[in-house]
PDB file of C-alpha atoms and ligand atoms in Angstrom:
ATOM      1  CA  MET H 719     197.698  -0.978 -92.898  1.00 78.00           C
ATOM      2  CA  ALA H 720     195.532   0.589 -90.236  1.00 87.00           C
ATOM      3  CA  ARG H 721     193.530  -1.510 -87.776  1.00 96.00           C
ATOM      4  CA  LEU H 722     190.578   0.650 -86.961  1.00 98.00           C
ATOM      5  CA  ILE H 723     187.307  -0.292 -85.244  1.00 98.00           C
ATOM      6  CA  ALA H 724     183.961   1.382 -85.882  1.00 99.00           C
ATOM      7  CA  PRO H 725     181.213   0.241 -83.482  1.00 99.00           C
ATOM      8  CA  SER H 726     177.833   0.312 -85.255  1.00 98.00           C
ATOM      9  CA  LEU H 727     175.172   2.217 -83.318  1.00 98.00           C
ATOM     10  CA  LEU H 728     172.408   0.067 -84.843  1.00 98.00           C
ATOM     11  CA  ALA H 729     173.042  -2.545 -82.147  1.00 98.00           C
ATOM     12  CA  ALA H 730     172.976  -0.061 -79.244  1.00 98.00           C
ATOM     13  CA  ASP H 731     170.146   0.439 -76.756  1.00 98.00           C
ATOM     14  CA  PHE H 732     168.230   3.297 -78.442  1.00 97.00           C
ATOM     15  CA  GLY H 733     166.762   4.363 -75.117  1.00 97.00           C
ATOM     16  CA  ARG H 734     170.223   5.164 -73.771  1.00 98.00           C
ATOM     17  CA  LEU H 735     172.131   6.468 -76.778  1.00 98.00           C
ATOM     18  CA  GLN H 736     174.141   9.097 -74.925  1.00 98.00           C
ATOM     19  CA  GLN H 737     175.381   6.627 -72.292  1.00 98.00           C
ATOM     20  CA  GLU H 738     176.052   3.962 -74.933  1.00 98.00           C
ATOM     21  CA  ILE H 739     178.136   6.378 -77.031  1.00 98.00           C
ATOM     22  CA  ASP H 740     180.045   7.547 -73.989  1.00 98.00           C
ATOM     23  CA  ALA H 741     180.835   4.103 -72.599  1.00 98.00           C
ATOM     24  CA  VAL H 742     181.423   2.203 -75.847  1.00 98.00           C
ATOM     25  CA  VAL H 743     182.963   4.828 -78.137  1.00 98.00           C
ATOM     26  CA  ASN H 744     184.365   7.742 -76.113  1.00 98.00           C
ATOM     27  CA  LYS H 745     185.888   5.609 -73.366  1.00 98.00           C
ATOM     28  CA  SER H 746     187.281   2.786 -75.496  1.00 98.00           C
ATOM     29  CA  GLU H 747     189.833   2.199 -78.243  1.00 98.00           C
ATOM     30  CA  ALA H 748     187.101   2.681 -80.891  1.00 98.00           C
ATOM     31  CA  ASP H 749     188.267   4.934 -83.714  1.00 98.00           C
ATOM     32  CA  MET H 750     184.917   6.259 -84.970  1.00 99.00           C
ATOM     33  CA  LEU H 751     181.174   5.700 -84.605  1.00 99.00           C
ATOM     34  CA  HIS H 752     179.417   3.938 -87.495  1.00 99.00           C
ATOM     35  CA  MET H 753     175.838   5.112 -88.122  1.00 99.00           C
ATOM     36  CA  ASP H 754     173.467   3.292 -90.493  1.00 98.00           C
ATOM     37  CA  VAL H 755     170.867   5.369 -92.304  1.00 98.00           C
ATOM     38  CA  MET H 756     168.081   3.395 -94.025  1.00 98.00           C
ATOM     39  CA  ASP H 757     165.083   4.554 -96.037  1.00 98.00           C
ATOM     40  CA  GLY H 758     162.858   1.478 -96.354  1.00 98.00           C
ATOM     41  CA  LEU H 759     163.476   1.524-100.132  1.00 98.00           C
ATOM     42  CA  PHE H 760     167.121   0.775-100.801  1.00 98.00           C
ATOM     43  CA  VAL H 761     166.921  -1.702 -97.929  1.00 98.00           C
ATOM     44  CA  PRO H 762     163.773  -3.197 -96.380  1.00 98.00           C
ATOM     45  CA  ASN H 763     164.200  -1.449 -93.042  1.00 98.00           C
ATOM     46  CA  PHE H 764     164.414   1.940 -91.314  1.00 98.00           C
ATOM     47  CA  SER H 765     166.962   3.055 -88.755  1.00 97.00           C
ATOM     48  CA  ILE H 766     168.745   6.247 -87.832  1.00 95.00           C
ATOM     49  CA  GLY H 767     167.994   9.641 -89.414  1.00 97.00           C
ATOM     50  CA  ILE H 768     169.439  13.139 -89.427  1.00 98.00           C
ATOM     51  CA  PRO H 769     168.331  14.182 -85.868  1.00 98.00           C
ATOM     52  CA  VAL H 770     170.065  11.140 -84.374  1.00 98.00           C
ATOM     53  CA  VAL H 771     173.286  11.963 -86.238  1.00 98.00           C
ATOM     54  CA  GLU H 772     173.037  15.518 -84.873  1.00 98.00           C
ATOM     55  CA  ALA H 773     172.556  14.185 -81.339  1.00 98.00           C
ATOM     56  CA  ALA H 774     175.473  11.765 -81.696  1.00 98.00           C
ATOM     57  CA  ARG H 775     177.694  14.633 -82.876  1.00 98.00           C
ATOM     58  CA  LYS H 776     176.939  16.408 -79.620  1.00 98.00           C
ATOM     59  CA  TYR H 777     177.944  13.488 -77.401  1.00 98.00           C
ATOM     60  CA  CYS H 778     180.537  11.579 -79.424  1.00 98.00           C
ATOM     61  CA  THR H 779     184.169  12.686 -79.139  1.00 98.00           C
ATOM     62  CA  LYS H 780     185.222  10.667 -82.219  1.00 99.00           C
ATOM     63  CA  PRO H 781     184.432  11.013 -85.946  1.00 99.00           C
ATOM     64  CA  LEU H 782     180.999   9.970 -87.234  1.00 99.00           C
ATOM     65  CA  ASP H 783     181.136   7.425 -90.055  1.00 99.00           C
ATOM     66  CA  VAL H 784     177.738   7.668 -91.769  1.00 99.00           C
ATOM     67  CA  HIS H 785     176.625   4.805 -94.033  1.00 99.00           C
ATOM     68  CA  LEU H 786     173.737   5.843 -96.291  1.00 98.00           C
ATOM     69  CA  MET H 787     171.558   2.920 -97.374  1.00 98.00           C
ATOM     70  CA  ILE H 788     169.152   5.190 -99.236  1.00 98.00           C
ATOM     71  CA  VAL H 789     168.173   5.742-102.869  1.00 98.00           C
ATOM     72  CA  LYS H 790     169.442   8.917-104.567  1.00 98.00           C
ATOM     73  CA  PRO H 791     171.780   9.823-101.684  1.00 98.00           C
ATOM     74  CA  GLU H 792     172.822  12.992-103.540  1.00 98.00           C
ATOM     75  CA  ARG H 793     169.647  14.624-102.125  1.00 98.00           C
ATOM     76  CA  TYR H 794     171.011  14.633 -98.579  1.00 98.00           C
ATOM     77  CA  LEU H 795     174.773  15.263 -98.720  1.00 98.00           C
ATOM     78  CA  GLU H 796     174.550  18.751 -97.337  1.00 98.00           C
ATOM     79  CA  ALA H 797     172.117  17.689 -94.610  1.00 98.00           C
ATOM     80  CA  PHE H 798     174.451  14.991 -93.310  1.00 98.00           C
ATOM     81  CA  HIS H 799     177.374  17.368 -93.484  1.00 98.00           C
ATOM     82  CA  SER H 800     175.505  19.886 -91.320  1.00 98.00           C
ATOM     83  CA  ALA H 801     174.493  17.075 -88.970  1.00 98.00           C
ATOM     84  CA  GLY H 802     178.167  16.308 -88.322  1.00 98.00           C
ATOM     85  CA  ALA H 803     179.271  13.420 -90.547  1.00 99.00           C
ATOM     86  CA  SER H 804     183.041  13.136 -91.066  1.00 99.00           C
ATOM     87  CA  PHE H 805     182.880  10.146 -93.412  1.00 99.00           C
ATOM     88  CA  LEU H 806     179.908   9.906 -95.772  1.00 99.00           C
ATOM     89  CA  THR H 807     179.432   6.656 -97.676  1.00 99.00           C
ATOM     90  CA  VAL H 808     176.898   6.090-100.450  1.00 99.00           C
ATOM     91  CA  HIS H 809     176.037   2.836-102.205  1.00 98.00           C
ATOM     92  CA  LEU H 810     177.260   2.372-105.760  1.00 98.00           C
ATOM     93  CA  GLU H 811     173.930   0.658-106.525  1.00 98.00           C
ATOM     94  CA  ALA H 812     171.955   3.696-105.314  1.00 98.00           C
ATOM     95  CA  SER H 813     173.742   6.507-107.121  1.00 95.00           C
ATOM     96  CA  LYS H 814     173.499   7.079-110.884  1.00 95.00           C
ATOM     97  CA  HIS H 815     176.081   9.858-111.073  1.00 98.00           C
ATOM     98  CA  LEU H 816     178.552   8.518-108.588  1.00 98.00           C
ATOM     99  CA  ASN H 817     181.449  10.678-109.717  1.00 98.00           C
ATOM    100  CA  ARG H 818     179.431  13.856-109.160  1.00 98.00           C
ATOM    101  CA  THR H 819     178.188  12.604-105.784  1.00 98.00           C
ATOM    102  CA  ILE H 820     181.735  11.831-104.618  1.00 98.00           C
ATOM    103  CA  GLN H 821     183.041  15.225-105.746  1.00 98.00           C
ATOM    104  CA  GLU H 822     180.207  16.925-103.882  1.00 98.00           C
ATOM    105  CA  ILE H 823     180.891  15.012-100.641  1.00 99.00           C
ATOM    106  CA  LYS H 824     184.538  16.085-100.829  1.00 98.00           C
ATOM    107  CA  ARG H 825     183.659  19.677-101.721  1.00 98.00           C
ATOM    108  CA  LEU H 826     181.593  19.833 -98.532  1.00 98.00           C
ATOM    109  CA  GLY H 827     184.708  18.818 -96.582  1.00 98.00           C
ATOM    110  CA  MET H 828     183.835  15.210 -95.745  1.00 99.00           C
ATOM    111  CA  LYS H 829     185.696  11.993 -96.558  1.00 99.00           C
ATOM    112  CA  ALA H 830     183.931  10.250 -99.433  1.00 99.00           C
ATOM    113  CA  GLY H 831     183.096   6.548 -99.375  1.00 99.00           C
ATOM    114  CA  VAL H 832     181.410   4.108-101.751  1.00 99.00           C
ATOM    115  CA  SER H 833     179.802   0.894-100.547  1.00 99.00           C
ATOM    116  CA  LEU H 834     179.296  -2.326-102.505  1.00 98.00           C
ATOM    117  CA  ASN H 835     176.510  -4.835-101.850  1.00 98.00           C
ATOM    118  CA  PRO H 836     177.591  -8.491-101.667  1.00 98.00           C
ATOM    119  CA  HIS H 837     176.678  -9.126-105.339  1.00 98.00           C
ATOM    120  CA  THR H 838     178.475  -6.053-106.711  1.00 98.00           C
ATOM    121  CA  THR H 839     181.892  -6.674-108.217  1.00 98.00           C
ATOM    122  CA  VAL H 840     184.958  -4.701-107.171  1.00 98.00           C
ATOM    123  CA  SER H 841     185.886  -4.072-110.827  1.00 98.00           C
ATOM    124  CA  LEU H 842     183.016  -1.524-111.042  1.00 98.00           C
ATOM    125  CA  LEU H 843     185.233   0.781-108.959  1.00 98.00           C
ATOM    126  CA  GLU H 844     188.094   0.859-111.471  1.00 98.00           C
ATOM    127  CA  GLU H 845     187.199   4.266-112.927  1.00 98.00           C
ATOM    128  CA  ILE H 846     186.619   5.954-109.579  1.00 98.00           C
ATOM    129  CA  ILE H 847     188.965   4.306-107.085  1.00 98.00           C
ATOM    130  CA  THR H 848     191.547   7.109-107.132  1.00 98.00           C
ATOM    131  CA  GLU H 849     188.832   9.625-106.156  1.00 98.00           C
ATOM    132  CA  LEU H 850     187.740   7.731-103.060  1.00 99.00           C
ATOM    133  CA  ASP H 851     188.751   8.077 -99.423  1.00 98.00           C
ATOM    134  CA  LEU H 852     187.006   4.863 -98.408  1.00 99.00           C
ATOM    135  CA  VAL H 853     185.404   1.740 -99.879  1.00 99.00           C
ATOM    136  CA  LEU H 854     182.879  -0.128 -97.733  1.00 99.00           C
ATOM    137  CA  ILE H 855     182.514  -3.814 -98.533  1.00 99.00           C
ATOM    138  CA  MET H 856     179.175  -5.140 -97.254  1.00 99.00           C
ATOM    139  CA  SER H 857     179.819  -8.593 -95.853  1.00 99.00           C
ATOM    140  CA  VAL H 858     176.092  -9.208 -95.256  1.00 98.00           C
ATOM    141  CA  ASN H 859     173.062  -8.048 -97.234  1.00 98.00           C
ATOM    142  CA  PRO H 860     172.458  -4.544 -95.902  1.00 98.00           C
ATOM    143  CA  GLY H 861     169.447  -3.631 -93.813  1.00 98.00           C
ATOM    144  CA  PHE H 862     169.842  -5.597 -90.601  1.00 98.00           C
ATOM    145  CA  GLY H 863     172.327  -6.205 -87.819  1.00 98.00           C
ATOM    146  CA  GLY H 864     173.118  -9.631 -86.400  1.00 98.00           C
ATOM    147  CA  GLN H 865     173.549 -11.528 -89.692  1.00 98.00           C
ATOM    148  CA  ARG H 866     176.281 -13.998 -90.595  1.00 98.00           C
ATOM    149  CA  PHE H 867     179.453 -12.893 -92.404  1.00 98.00           C
ATOM    150  CA  ILE H 868     179.436 -13.970 -96.089  1.00 98.00           C
ATOM    151  CA  PRO H 869     182.750 -15.856 -96.563  1.00 98.00           C
ATOM    152  CA  SER H 870     183.273 -14.785-100.221  1.00 98.00           C
ATOM    153  CA  SER H 871     183.704 -11.217 -98.910  1.00 98.00           C
ATOM    154  CA  LEU H 872     187.313 -12.158 -98.091  1.00 98.00           C
ATOM    155  CA  ASP H 873     188.137 -12.568-101.791  1.00 98.00           C
ATOM    156  CA  LYS H 874     186.499  -9.243-102.568  1.00 98.00           C
ATOM    157  CA  ILE H 875     188.649  -7.527 -99.936  1.00 98.00           C
ATOM    158  CA  LYS H 876     191.788  -9.048-101.485  1.00 98.00           C
ATOM    159  CA  LYS H 877     190.737  -7.911-104.991  1.00 98.00           C
ATOM    160  CA  LEU H 878     190.050  -4.428-103.696  1.00 98.00           C
ATOM    161  CA  ARG H 879     193.404  -4.303-101.869  1.00 98.00           C
ATOM    162  CA  LYS H 880     195.104  -5.175-105.170  1.00 98.00           C
ATOM    163  CA  LEU H 881     193.166  -2.500-107.078  1.00 98.00           C
ATOM    164  CA  ILE H 882     194.046   0.133-104.467  1.00 98.00           C
ATOM    165  CA  ASP H 883     197.727  -0.810-104.416  1.00 98.00           C
ATOM    166  CA  GLU H 884     198.000  -0.932-108.231  1.00 98.00           C
ATOM    167  CA  THR H 885     196.329   2.426-108.772  1.00 98.00           C
ATOM    168  CA  GLY H 886     198.017   4.246-105.885  1.00 98.00           C
ATOM    169  CA  SER H 887     194.600   5.104-104.416  1.00 98.00           C
ATOM    170  CA  HIS H 888     194.632   6.188-100.765  1.00 98.00           C
ATOM    171  CA  ALA H 889     191.178   4.687-100.091  1.00 98.00           C
ATOM    172  CA  LEU H 890     190.697   2.863 -96.804  1.00 98.00           C
ATOM    173  CA  ILE H 891     188.944  -0.510 -96.912  1.00 98.00           C
ATOM    174  CA  GLU H 892     186.057  -0.811 -94.464  1.00 99.00           C
ATOM    175  CA  VAL H 893     184.142  -4.063 -93.966  1.00 99.00           C
ATOM    176  CA  ASP H 894     180.636  -4.184 -92.491  1.00 99.00           C
ATOM    177  CA  GLY H 895     178.434  -7.042 -91.327  1.00 98.00           C
ATOM    178  CA  GLY H 896     178.763 -10.182 -89.213  1.00 98.00           C
ATOM    179  CA  ILE H 897     182.189  -9.308 -87.807  1.00 98.00           C
ATOM    180  CA  ASP H 898     183.279 -10.831 -84.478  1.00 98.00           C
ATOM    181  CA  GLU H 899     186.513 -11.787 -82.709  1.00 98.00           C
ATOM    182  CA  ILE H 900     186.589 -15.120 -84.595  1.00 98.00           C
ATOM    183  CA  ASN H 901     186.674 -13.736 -88.152  1.00 98.00           C
ATOM    184  CA  ALA H 902     188.230 -10.301 -87.495  1.00 98.00           C
ATOM    185  CA  GLY H 903     191.822 -11.558 -87.874  1.00 98.00           C
ATOM    186  CA  MET H 904     191.127 -13.027 -91.333  1.00 98.00           C
ATOM    187  CA  ILE H 905     189.404  -9.835 -92.442  1.00 98.00           C
ATOM    188  CA  PHE H 906     192.365  -7.652 -91.453  1.00 98.00           C
ATOM    189  CA  GLU H 907     194.684 -10.231 -93.026  1.00 98.00           C
ATOM    190  CA  ALA H 908     192.752  -9.964 -96.322  1.00 98.00           C
ATOM    191  CA  GLY H 909     193.507  -6.227 -96.398  1.00 98.00           C
ATOM    192  CA  ALA H 910     190.834  -4.394 -94.400  1.00 98.00           C
ATOM    193  CA  ASP H 911     191.670  -1.149 -92.565  1.00 98.00           C
ATOM    194  CA  ILE H 912     188.395  -0.573 -90.687  1.00 98.00           C
ATOM    195  CA  LEU H 913     186.060  -3.178 -89.188  1.00 98.00           C
ATOM    196  CA  VAL H 914     182.467  -2.206 -88.426  1.00 99.00           C
ATOM    197  CA  ALA H 915     180.940  -4.202 -85.576  1.00 98.00           C
ATOM    198  CA  GLY H 916     177.447  -3.871 -84.137  1.00 98.00           C
ATOM    199  CA  THR H 917     176.270  -6.991 -82.360  1.00 98.00           C
ATOM    200  CA  SER H 918     179.707  -8.243 -81.306  1.00 98.00           C
ATOM    201  CA  VAL H 919     180.442  -4.930 -79.557  1.00 98.00           C
ATOM    202  CA  PHE H 920     177.177  -3.473 -78.223  1.00 98.00           C
ATOM    203  CA  ARG H 921     175.666  -6.820 -77.238  1.00 98.00           C
ATOM    204  CA  SER H 922     178.838  -7.991 -75.541  1.00 98.00           C
ATOM    205  CA  SER H 923     178.978  -8.026 -71.729  1.00 98.00           C
ATOM    206  CA  ASP H 924     182.186  -5.977 -71.983  1.00 98.00           C
ATOM    207  CA  PRO H 925     182.126  -3.778 -75.118  1.00 98.00           C
ATOM    208  CA  VAL H 926     185.442  -2.055 -74.303  1.00 98.00           C
ATOM    209  CA  LYS H 927     187.183  -5.423 -74.160  1.00 98.00           C
ATOM    210  CA  ALA H 928     185.373  -6.630 -77.295  1.00 98.00           C
ATOM    211  CA  ILE H 929     186.762  -3.626 -79.202  1.00 98.00           C
ATOM    212  CA  LEU H 930     190.298  -4.411 -78.045  1.00 98.00           C
ATOM    213  CA  GLN H 931     189.875  -8.059 -79.045  1.00 98.00           C
ATOM    214  CA  LEU H 932     188.739  -7.041 -82.528  1.00 98.00           C
ATOM    215  CA  LYS H 933     191.627  -4.602 -82.887  1.00 98.00           C
ATOM    216  CA  ASN H 934     194.219  -7.214 -81.933  1.00 98.00           C
ATOM    217  CA  ALA H 935     192.546 -10.220 -83.574  1.00 97.00           C
ATOM    218  CA  GLY H 936     195.029 -12.662 -85.096  1.00 94.00           C
ATOM    219  CA  LEU H 937     198.112 -10.799 -83.793  1.00 93.00           C
TER     220      LEU H 937
HETATM  221  C1  DX5 C1498     173.812  -3.513 -91.864  1.00 86.82           C
HETATM  222  C2  DX5 C1498     174.627  -2.362 -91.361  1.00 86.82           C
HETATM  223  C3  DX5 C1498     175.684  -2.717 -90.375  1.00 86.82           C
HETATM  224  C4  DX5 C1498     175.214  -3.384 -89.116  1.00 86.82           C
HETATM  225  C5  DX5 C1498     176.267  -4.369 -88.713  1.00 86.82           C
HETATM  226  O1  DX5 C1498     173.052  -3.098 -92.951  1.00 86.82           O
HETATM  227  O2  DX5 C1498     175.269  -1.695 -92.438  1.00 86.82           O
HETATM  228  O3  DX5 C1498     176.492  -1.579 -90.065  1.00 86.82           O
HETATM  229  O4  DX5 C1498     174.991  -2.484 -88.058  1.00 86.82           O
HETATM  230  O5  DX5 C1498     175.785  -5.100 -87.657  1.00 86.82           O
HETATM  231  P1  DX5 C1498     176.450  -6.471 -87.186  1.00 86.82           P
HETATM  232  O6  DX5 C1498     177.848  -6.153 -86.764  1.00 86.82           O
HETATM  233  O7  DX5 C1498     175.559  -6.900 -86.083  1.00 86.82           O
HETATM  234  O8  DX5 C1498     176.420  -7.410 -88.375  1.00 86.82           O
HETATM  235 ZN1   ZN C1499     176.722  -0.061 -91.915  1.00 86.82          ZN
END
């Protein structure tokens, strides 16, 4: 299994995005940049939009991992593709015709991900798991950084690992919310491939070291 780290830009200093991306993502062992898009409807908050993704594409030397927390995400697939997303993840709870949405993301040339809120069961992915490049397990309620990891997420990761292995799916497991150097080892151990980390990376006094600690947690 891979051990990839995706720093989440939500916790960066928005007045210095170029420098933050350069220091924390380009010049570290980070594998991609996670970008949270919110619409004030699917989640009770706003964050990054298309122009910020475009700007990040200009300055970031690694893939952009875009997490859409918006209703009817199918309206904006092409826009995020043009903006430079490599991975595009939509929420299962926000998309009525998920199969069509996933096919469209792939047709545009991006990796297709589906995210599950903490209350959404892994078994709802059974009919689509072999189509997916990535599954994002939310380990906090989406909308805000700096929340505490929900411990039952570990069981969900294990269930998802089993589903992926049994079906021969190539989907990567990404986990997002409340991840730090204390719980990162357990999360990898449960079967995760990619850890998203906002606060524990960008608010650390040494983000480059924090990324390395997450990557090697529990080894
Ligand atoms: C929350 C976002 C996360 C967030 C994680 O809705 O999806 O990506 O940035 O932040 P931390 O690591 O601070 O929990
Ligand atoms: Zn996210």
